[in-house]
Short mmCIF file of C-alpha atoms and ligand atoms in Angstrom, two decimals:
data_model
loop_
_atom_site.label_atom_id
_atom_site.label_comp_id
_atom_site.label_asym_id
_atom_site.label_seq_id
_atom_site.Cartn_x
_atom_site.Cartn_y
_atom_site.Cartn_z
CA UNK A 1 100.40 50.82 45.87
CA UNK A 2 96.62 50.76 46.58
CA UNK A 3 95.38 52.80 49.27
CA UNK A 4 91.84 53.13 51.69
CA UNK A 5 90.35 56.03 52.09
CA UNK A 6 89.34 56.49 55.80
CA UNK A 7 87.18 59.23 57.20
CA UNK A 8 88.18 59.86 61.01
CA UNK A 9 86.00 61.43 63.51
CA UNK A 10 88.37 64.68 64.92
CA UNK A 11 86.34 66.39 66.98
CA UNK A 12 82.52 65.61 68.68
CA UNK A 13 79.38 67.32 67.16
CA UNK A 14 77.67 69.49 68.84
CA UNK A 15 74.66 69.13 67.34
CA UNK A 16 74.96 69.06 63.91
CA UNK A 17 77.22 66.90 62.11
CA UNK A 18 79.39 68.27 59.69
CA UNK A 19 82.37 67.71 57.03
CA UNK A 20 84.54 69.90 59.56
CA UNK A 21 83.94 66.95 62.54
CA UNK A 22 86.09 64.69 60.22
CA UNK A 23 89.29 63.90 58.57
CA UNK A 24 89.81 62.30 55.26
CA UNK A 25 93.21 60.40 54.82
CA UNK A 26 94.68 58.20 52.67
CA UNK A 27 96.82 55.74 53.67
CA UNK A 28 97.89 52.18 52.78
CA UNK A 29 95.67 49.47 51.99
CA UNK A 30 95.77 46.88 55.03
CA UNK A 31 97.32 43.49 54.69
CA UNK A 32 95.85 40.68 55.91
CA UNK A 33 97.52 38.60 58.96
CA UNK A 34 97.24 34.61 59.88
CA UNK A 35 93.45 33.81 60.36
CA UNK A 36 92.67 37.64 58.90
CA UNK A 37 90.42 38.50 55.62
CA UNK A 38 90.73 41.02 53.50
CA UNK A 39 87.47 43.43 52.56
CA UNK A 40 86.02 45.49 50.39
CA UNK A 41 83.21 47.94 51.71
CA UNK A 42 80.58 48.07 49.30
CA UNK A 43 78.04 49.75 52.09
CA UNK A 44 77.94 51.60 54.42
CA UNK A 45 74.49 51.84 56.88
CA UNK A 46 73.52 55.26 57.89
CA UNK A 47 71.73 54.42 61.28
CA UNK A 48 70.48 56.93 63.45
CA UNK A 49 72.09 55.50 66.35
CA UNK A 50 75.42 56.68 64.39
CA UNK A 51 74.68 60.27 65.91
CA UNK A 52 75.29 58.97 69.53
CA UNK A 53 78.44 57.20 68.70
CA UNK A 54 79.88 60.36 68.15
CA UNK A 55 79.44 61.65 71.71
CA UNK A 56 81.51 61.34 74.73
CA UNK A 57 79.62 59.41 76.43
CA UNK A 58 78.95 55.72 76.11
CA UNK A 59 75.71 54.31 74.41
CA UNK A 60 75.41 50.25 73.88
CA UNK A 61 79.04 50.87 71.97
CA UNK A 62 81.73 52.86 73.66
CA UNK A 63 82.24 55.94 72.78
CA UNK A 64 84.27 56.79 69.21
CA UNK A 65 87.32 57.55 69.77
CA UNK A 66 88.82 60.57 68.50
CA UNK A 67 91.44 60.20 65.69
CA UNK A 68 90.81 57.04 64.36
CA UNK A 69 87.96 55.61 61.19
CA UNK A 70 84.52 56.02 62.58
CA UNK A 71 82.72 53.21 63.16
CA UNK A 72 80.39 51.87 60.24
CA UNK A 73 77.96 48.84 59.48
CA UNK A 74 79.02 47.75 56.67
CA UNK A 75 78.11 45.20 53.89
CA UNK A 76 81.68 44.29 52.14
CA UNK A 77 83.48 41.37 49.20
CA UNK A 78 85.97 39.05 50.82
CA UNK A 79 89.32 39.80 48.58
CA UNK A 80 91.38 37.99 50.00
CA UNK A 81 91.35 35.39 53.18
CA UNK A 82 93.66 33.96 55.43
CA UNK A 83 90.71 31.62 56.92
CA UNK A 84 89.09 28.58 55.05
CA UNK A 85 86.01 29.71 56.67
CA UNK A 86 85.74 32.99 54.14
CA UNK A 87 86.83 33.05 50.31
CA UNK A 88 87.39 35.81 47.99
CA UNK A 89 84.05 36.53 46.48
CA UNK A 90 82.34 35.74 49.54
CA UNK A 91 79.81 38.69 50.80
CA UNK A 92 79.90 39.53 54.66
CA UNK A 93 78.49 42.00 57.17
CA UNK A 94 80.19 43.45 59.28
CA UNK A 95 81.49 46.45 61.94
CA UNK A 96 83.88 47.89 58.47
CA UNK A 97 83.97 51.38 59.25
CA UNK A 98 83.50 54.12 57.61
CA UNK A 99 86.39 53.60 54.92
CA UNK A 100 87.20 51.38 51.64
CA UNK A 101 89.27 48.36 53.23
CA UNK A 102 89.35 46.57 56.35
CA UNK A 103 91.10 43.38 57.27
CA UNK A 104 89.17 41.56 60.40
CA UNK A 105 89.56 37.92 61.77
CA UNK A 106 86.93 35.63 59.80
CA UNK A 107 84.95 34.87 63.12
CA UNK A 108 84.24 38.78 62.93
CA UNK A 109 82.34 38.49 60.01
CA UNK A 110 78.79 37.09 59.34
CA UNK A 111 79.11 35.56 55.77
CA UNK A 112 75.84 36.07 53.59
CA UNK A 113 74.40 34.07 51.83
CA UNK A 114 71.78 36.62 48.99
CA UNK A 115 68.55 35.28 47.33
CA UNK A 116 68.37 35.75 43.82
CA UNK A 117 65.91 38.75 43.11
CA UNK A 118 66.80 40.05 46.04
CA UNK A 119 69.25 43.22 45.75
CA UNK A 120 72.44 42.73 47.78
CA UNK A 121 71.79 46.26 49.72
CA UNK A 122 68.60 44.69 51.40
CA UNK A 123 70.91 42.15 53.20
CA UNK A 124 72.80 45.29 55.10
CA UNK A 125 69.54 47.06 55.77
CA UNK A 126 65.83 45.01 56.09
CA UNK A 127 67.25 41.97 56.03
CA UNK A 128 69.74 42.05 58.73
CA UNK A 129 69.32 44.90 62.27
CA UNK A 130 66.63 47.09 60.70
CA UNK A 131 64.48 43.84 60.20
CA UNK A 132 65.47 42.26 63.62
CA UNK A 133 64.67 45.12 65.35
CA UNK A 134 60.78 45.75 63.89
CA UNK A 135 60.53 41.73 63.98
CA UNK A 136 62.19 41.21 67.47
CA UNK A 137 60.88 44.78 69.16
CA UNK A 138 57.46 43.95 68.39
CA UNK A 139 56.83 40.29 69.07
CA UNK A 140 58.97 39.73 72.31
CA UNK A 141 58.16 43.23 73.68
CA UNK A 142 54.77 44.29 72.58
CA UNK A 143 53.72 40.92 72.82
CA UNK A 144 51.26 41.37 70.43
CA UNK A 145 47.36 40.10 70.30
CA UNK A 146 45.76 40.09 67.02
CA UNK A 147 42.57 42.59 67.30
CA UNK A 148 44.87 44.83 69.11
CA UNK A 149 46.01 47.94 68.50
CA UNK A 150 49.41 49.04 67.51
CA UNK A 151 50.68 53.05 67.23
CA UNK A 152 54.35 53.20 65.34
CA UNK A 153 56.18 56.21 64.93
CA UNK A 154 59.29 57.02 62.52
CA UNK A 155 56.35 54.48 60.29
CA UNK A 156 57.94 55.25 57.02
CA UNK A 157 61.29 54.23 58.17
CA UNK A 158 63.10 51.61 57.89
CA UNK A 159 62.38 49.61 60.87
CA UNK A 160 59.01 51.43 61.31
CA UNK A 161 57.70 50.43 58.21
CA UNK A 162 58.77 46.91 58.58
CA UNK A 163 56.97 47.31 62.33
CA UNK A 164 53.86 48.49 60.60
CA UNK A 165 53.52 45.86 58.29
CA UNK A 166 54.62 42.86 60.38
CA UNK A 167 51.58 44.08 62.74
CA UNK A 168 49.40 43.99 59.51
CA UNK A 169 50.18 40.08 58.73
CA UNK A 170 50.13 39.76 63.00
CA UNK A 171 46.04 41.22 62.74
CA UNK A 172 46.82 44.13 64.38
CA UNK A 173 44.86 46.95 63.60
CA UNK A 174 48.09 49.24 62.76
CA UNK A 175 48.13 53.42 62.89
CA UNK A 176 51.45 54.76 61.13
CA UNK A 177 52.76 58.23 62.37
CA UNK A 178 55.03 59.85 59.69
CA UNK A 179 56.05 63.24 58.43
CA UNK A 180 54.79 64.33 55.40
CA UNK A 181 52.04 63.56 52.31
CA UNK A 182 54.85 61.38 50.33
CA UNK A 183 55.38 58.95 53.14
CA UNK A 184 51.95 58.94 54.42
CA UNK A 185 50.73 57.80 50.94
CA UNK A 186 53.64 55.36 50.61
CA UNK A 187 52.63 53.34 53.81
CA UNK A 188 48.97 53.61 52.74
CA UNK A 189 49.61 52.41 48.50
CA UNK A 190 52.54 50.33 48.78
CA UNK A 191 52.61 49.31 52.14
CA UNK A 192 48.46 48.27 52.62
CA UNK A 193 48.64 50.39 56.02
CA UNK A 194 45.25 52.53 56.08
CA UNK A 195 45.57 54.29 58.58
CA UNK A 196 48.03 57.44 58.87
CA UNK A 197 48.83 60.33 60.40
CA UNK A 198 51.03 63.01 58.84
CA UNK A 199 52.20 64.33 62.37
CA UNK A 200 53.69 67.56 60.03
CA UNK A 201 50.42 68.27 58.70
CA UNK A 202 47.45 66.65 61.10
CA UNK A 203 46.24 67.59 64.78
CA UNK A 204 47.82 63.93 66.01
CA UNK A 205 45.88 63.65 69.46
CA UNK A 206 42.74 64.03 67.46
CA UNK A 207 43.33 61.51 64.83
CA UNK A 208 44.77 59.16 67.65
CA UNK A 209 41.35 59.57 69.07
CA UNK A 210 39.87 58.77 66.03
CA UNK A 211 41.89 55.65 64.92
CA UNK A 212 42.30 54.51 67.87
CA UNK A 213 39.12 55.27 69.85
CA UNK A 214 39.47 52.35 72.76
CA UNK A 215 42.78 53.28 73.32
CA UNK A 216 46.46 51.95 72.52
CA UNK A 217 47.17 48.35 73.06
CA UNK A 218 50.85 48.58 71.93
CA UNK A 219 53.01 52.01 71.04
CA UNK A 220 56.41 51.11 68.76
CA UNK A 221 58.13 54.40 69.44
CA UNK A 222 61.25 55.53 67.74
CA UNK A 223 60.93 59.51 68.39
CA UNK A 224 59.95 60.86 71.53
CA UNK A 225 59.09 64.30 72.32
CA UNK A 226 55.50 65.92 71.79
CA UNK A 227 54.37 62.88 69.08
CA UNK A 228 55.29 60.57 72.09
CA UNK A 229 53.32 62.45 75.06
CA UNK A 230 50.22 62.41 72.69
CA UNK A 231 50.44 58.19 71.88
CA UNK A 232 51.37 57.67 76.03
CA UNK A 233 48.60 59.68 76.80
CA UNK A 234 46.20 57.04 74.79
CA UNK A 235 47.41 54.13 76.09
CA UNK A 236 45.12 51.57 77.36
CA UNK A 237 45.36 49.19 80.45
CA UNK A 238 48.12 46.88 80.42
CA UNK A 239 49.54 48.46 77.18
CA UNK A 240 53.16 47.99 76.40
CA UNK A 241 55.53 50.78 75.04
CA UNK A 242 58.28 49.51 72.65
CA UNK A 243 61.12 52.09 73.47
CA UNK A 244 63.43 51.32 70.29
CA UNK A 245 64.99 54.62 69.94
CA UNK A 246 64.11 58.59 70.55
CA UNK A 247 65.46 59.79 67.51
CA UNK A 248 64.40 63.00 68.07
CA UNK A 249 67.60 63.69 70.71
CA UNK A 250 70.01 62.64 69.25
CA UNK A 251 71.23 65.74 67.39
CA UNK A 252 71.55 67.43 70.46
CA UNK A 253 69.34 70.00 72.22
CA UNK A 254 69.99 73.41 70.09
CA UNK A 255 67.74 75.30 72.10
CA UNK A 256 65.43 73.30 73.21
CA UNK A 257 65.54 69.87 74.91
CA UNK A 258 63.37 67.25 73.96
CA UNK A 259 61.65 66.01 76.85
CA UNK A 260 58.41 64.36 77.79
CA UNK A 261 55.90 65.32 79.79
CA UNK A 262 55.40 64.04 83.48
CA UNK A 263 51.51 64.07 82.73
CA UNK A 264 51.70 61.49 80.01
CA UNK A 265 53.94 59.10 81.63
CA UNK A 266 51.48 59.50 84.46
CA UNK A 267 48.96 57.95 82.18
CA UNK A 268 51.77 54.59 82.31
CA UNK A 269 51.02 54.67 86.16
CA UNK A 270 47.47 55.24 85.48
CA UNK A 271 46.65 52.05 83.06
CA UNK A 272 49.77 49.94 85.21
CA UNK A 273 51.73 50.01 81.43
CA UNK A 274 55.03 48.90 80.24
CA UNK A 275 57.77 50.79 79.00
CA UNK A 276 60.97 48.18 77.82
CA UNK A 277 63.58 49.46 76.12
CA UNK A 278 64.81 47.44 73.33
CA UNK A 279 68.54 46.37 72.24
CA UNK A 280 68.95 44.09 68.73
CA UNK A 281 71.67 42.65 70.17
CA UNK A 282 70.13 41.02 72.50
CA UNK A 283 68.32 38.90 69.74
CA UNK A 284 70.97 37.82 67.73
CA UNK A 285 70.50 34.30 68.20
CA UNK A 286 67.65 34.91 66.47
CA UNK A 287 68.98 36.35 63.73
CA UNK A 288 68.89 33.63 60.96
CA UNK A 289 65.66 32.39 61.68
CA UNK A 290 64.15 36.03 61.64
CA UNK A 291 65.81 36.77 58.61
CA UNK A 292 64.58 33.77 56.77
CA UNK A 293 61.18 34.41 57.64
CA UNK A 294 61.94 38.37 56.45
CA UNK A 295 63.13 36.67 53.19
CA UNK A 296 60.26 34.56 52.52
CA UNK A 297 57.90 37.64 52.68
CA UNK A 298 60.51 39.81 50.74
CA UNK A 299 60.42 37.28 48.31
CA UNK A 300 56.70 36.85 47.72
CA UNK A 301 56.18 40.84 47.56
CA UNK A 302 54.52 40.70 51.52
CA UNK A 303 57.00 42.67 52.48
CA UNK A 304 57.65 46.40 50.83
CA UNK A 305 60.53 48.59 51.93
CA UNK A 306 62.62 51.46 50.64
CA UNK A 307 66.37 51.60 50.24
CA UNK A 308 68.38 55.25 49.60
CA UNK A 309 71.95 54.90 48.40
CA UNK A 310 73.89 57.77 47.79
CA UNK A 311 77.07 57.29 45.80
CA UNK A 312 80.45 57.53 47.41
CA UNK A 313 82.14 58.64 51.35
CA UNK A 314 81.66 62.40 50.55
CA UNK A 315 78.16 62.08 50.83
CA UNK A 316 78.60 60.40 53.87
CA UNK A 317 77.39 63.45 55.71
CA UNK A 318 74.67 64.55 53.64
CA UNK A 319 73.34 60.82 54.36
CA UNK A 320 73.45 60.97 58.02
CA UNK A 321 71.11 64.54 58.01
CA UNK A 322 68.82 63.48 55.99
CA UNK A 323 67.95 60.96 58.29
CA UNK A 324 67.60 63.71 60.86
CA UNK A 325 65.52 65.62 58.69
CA UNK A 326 63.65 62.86 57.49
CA UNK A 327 64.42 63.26 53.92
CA UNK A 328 65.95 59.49 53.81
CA UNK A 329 63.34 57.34 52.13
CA UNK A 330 63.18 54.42 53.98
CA UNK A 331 66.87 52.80 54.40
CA UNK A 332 69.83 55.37 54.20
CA UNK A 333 73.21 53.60 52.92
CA UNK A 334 76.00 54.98 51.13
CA UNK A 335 77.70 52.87 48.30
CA UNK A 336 81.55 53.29 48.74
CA UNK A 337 82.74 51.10 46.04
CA UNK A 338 80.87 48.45 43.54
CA UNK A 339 79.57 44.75 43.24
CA UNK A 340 81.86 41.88 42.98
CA UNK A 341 85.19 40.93 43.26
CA UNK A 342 88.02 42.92 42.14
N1 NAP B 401 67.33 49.73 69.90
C1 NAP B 401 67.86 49.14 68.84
O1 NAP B 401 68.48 48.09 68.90
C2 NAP B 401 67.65 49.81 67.51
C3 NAP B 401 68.11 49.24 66.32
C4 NAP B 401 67.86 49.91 65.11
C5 NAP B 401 67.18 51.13 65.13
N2 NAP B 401 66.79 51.65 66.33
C6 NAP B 401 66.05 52.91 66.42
O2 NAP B 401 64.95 52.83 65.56
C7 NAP B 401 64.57 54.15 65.20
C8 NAP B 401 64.39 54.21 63.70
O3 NAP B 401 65.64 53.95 63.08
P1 NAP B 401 65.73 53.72 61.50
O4 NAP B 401 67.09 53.24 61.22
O5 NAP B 401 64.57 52.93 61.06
O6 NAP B 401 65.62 55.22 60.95
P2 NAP B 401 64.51 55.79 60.00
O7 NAP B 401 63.20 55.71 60.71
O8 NAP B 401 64.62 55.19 58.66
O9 NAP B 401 64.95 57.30 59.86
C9 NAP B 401 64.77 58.18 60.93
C10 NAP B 401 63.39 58.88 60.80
O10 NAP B 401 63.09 59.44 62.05
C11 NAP B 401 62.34 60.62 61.86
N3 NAP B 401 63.04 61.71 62.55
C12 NAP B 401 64.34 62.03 62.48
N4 NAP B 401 64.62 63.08 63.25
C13 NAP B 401 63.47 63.44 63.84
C14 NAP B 401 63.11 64.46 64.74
N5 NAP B 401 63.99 65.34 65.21
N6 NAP B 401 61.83 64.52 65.15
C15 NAP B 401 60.92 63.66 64.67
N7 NAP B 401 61.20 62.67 63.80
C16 NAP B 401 62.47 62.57 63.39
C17 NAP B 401 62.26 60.89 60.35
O11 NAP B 401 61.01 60.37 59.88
P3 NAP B 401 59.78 61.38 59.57
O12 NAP B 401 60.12 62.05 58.27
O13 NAP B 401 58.61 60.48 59.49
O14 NAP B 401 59.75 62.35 60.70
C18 NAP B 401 63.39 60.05 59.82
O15 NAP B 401 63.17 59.66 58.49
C19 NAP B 401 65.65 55.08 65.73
O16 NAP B 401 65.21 55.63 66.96
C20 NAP B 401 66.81 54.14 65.96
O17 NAP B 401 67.71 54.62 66.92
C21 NAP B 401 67.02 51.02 67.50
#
């Protein structure tokens, strides 16, 4: 008999997340019912955002409950289908979990339809949230004015780089804030973005004041903490802030809480700014249209991004710290089983 390997969340991190939060099981492969597809995770997406499913308490999802397969994004091969919508063969995204099989109802499941030359991973990473969100984030929130300028933290990731360079092609004169000489140099050769900080290495406030000497027009942040202070503290008059994600909290506080400071949100109050936090799933009606134009600049080498697969479940949770240590390059899935249909 086949079986699916699950990994269950048993008991809520702390801070840290560890093999010892989660229980590996075995058990038999599902069966699809009437109206019901059969599939075959091929990735799984290694969000930050994964972190604060975890908890107790309730983020855009509800919280994970205890006991059962964690939740996963996953990219997966239709293998069977009780739904003429959906054939075997067919690839789909969808909420798989964090295991090898899943049956779901067709509606469920958002079919895909992959470019040649384009590598079925980018349709569960850049081309699907990770794009909407940089595409979405920074046109309907930041409103964007070419000449302006535009501060993006997390820049090397993967919706900050996409952020960075979709302010390039909008004229915006675009600062990328990053950790460390690989990424900076990354965002500067392959990406065209010239100017960088390397918030590890660099005195940040000064080099905002030097890229960005009449001030901030439009701040993508996915951090928070001290990086954040220093760009809110620069903003300009009617500037908006982009609040995507604070990345930086999400492991938990060991020790010390990150916070902002009163004095730089002040500086909101001060030059009457906008702070909007920002949900993808409020623009998935644009989703297709988004992702085509994402395609079209994919496909005529516009549009440069980075995806890190690591190979199988176990390294499920070496996947999800490096993206809290930032040693993910650009996209972090994991592969849990390979290509086509079995
Ligand atoms: N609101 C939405 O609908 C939505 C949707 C998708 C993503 N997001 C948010 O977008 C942000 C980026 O997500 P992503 O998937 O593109 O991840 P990512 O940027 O590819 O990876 C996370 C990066 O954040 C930085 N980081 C992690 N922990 C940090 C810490 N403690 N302090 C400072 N920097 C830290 C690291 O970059 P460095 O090495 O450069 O420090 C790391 O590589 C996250 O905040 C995420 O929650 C929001």
């Amino acid at each position: 008999m086949e079986t699916n390997l699950q990994w269950r969340l048993v008991s809520r991190p702390q801070d840290e997340v560890g093999r010892e939060h989660f229980e590996v099981r075995r058990v038999p492969r599902p069966v699809p019912g009437p109206g019901e597809v059969l599939v075959r995770n091929l990735y799984l997406l290694i969000p930050p955002s994964m972190r604060l499913w975890m908890n107790e308490k309730e983020t855009y999802f509800p919280p994970q409950p205890l006991g059962e397969v964690m939740m996963g994004i996953t990219l997966g091969v239709v293998e069977a289908s009780h739904d003429p919508a959906l054939s075997p063969g067919d690839y789909v995204n969808g909420m798989g979990g964090c295991q090898q099989w899943f049956v779901a109802p067709a509606a469920h499941l958002h079919k895909l339809a992959p470019r040649d030359g384009v590598p079925l991973a980018a349709y569960r990473s850049v081309l699907d949230v990770q794009g909407l969100t940089a595409y979405c984030g920074l046109t309907e929130i930041g409103r964007p004015r070419a000449g302006e300028t535009l501060v993006v933290t997390a820049a090397a990731g993967s919706v900050g780089s996409l952020v960075c360079q979709i302010g390039s092609k909008l004229g915006l004169k675009v600062v990328g804030i990053a950790g460390g000489a690989e990424k900076c140099a990354w965002l500067r050769q392959v990406c065209g973005i010239g100017r960088v900080i390397d918030y590890k290495a660099e005195d940040v406030g000064a080099r905002l004041d030097a890229l960005c000497p009449e001030g901030i027009d439009i701040a993508y942040e996915n951090v928070g903490g001290p990086v954040m202070d220093l760009v809110l503290e620069r903003l300009r008059e009617r500037a908006r802030v982009v609040l995507c994600g604070l990345v930086a909290s999400y492991n938990g506080a060991k020790g010390a809480p990150v916070a902002q400071r009163t004095e730089a949100l002040m500086q909101v109050v001060n030059k009457a700014a906008r702070i909007e936090g920002f949900l993808v799933r409020d623009y998935m009606h644009r989703h297709a249209e988004v992702v085509g134009i994402l395609q079209d600049w994919v496909a005529d080498g516009s549009l440069h991004y980075q995806i890190e697969v690591l190979d199988g479940l176990d390294n499920m949770v070496e996947a999800i710290s490096r993206v809290f240590h930032g040693r993910n390059r650009g996209v972090q899935l994991v592969k849990i089983s390979d290509g086509a249909a079995a």
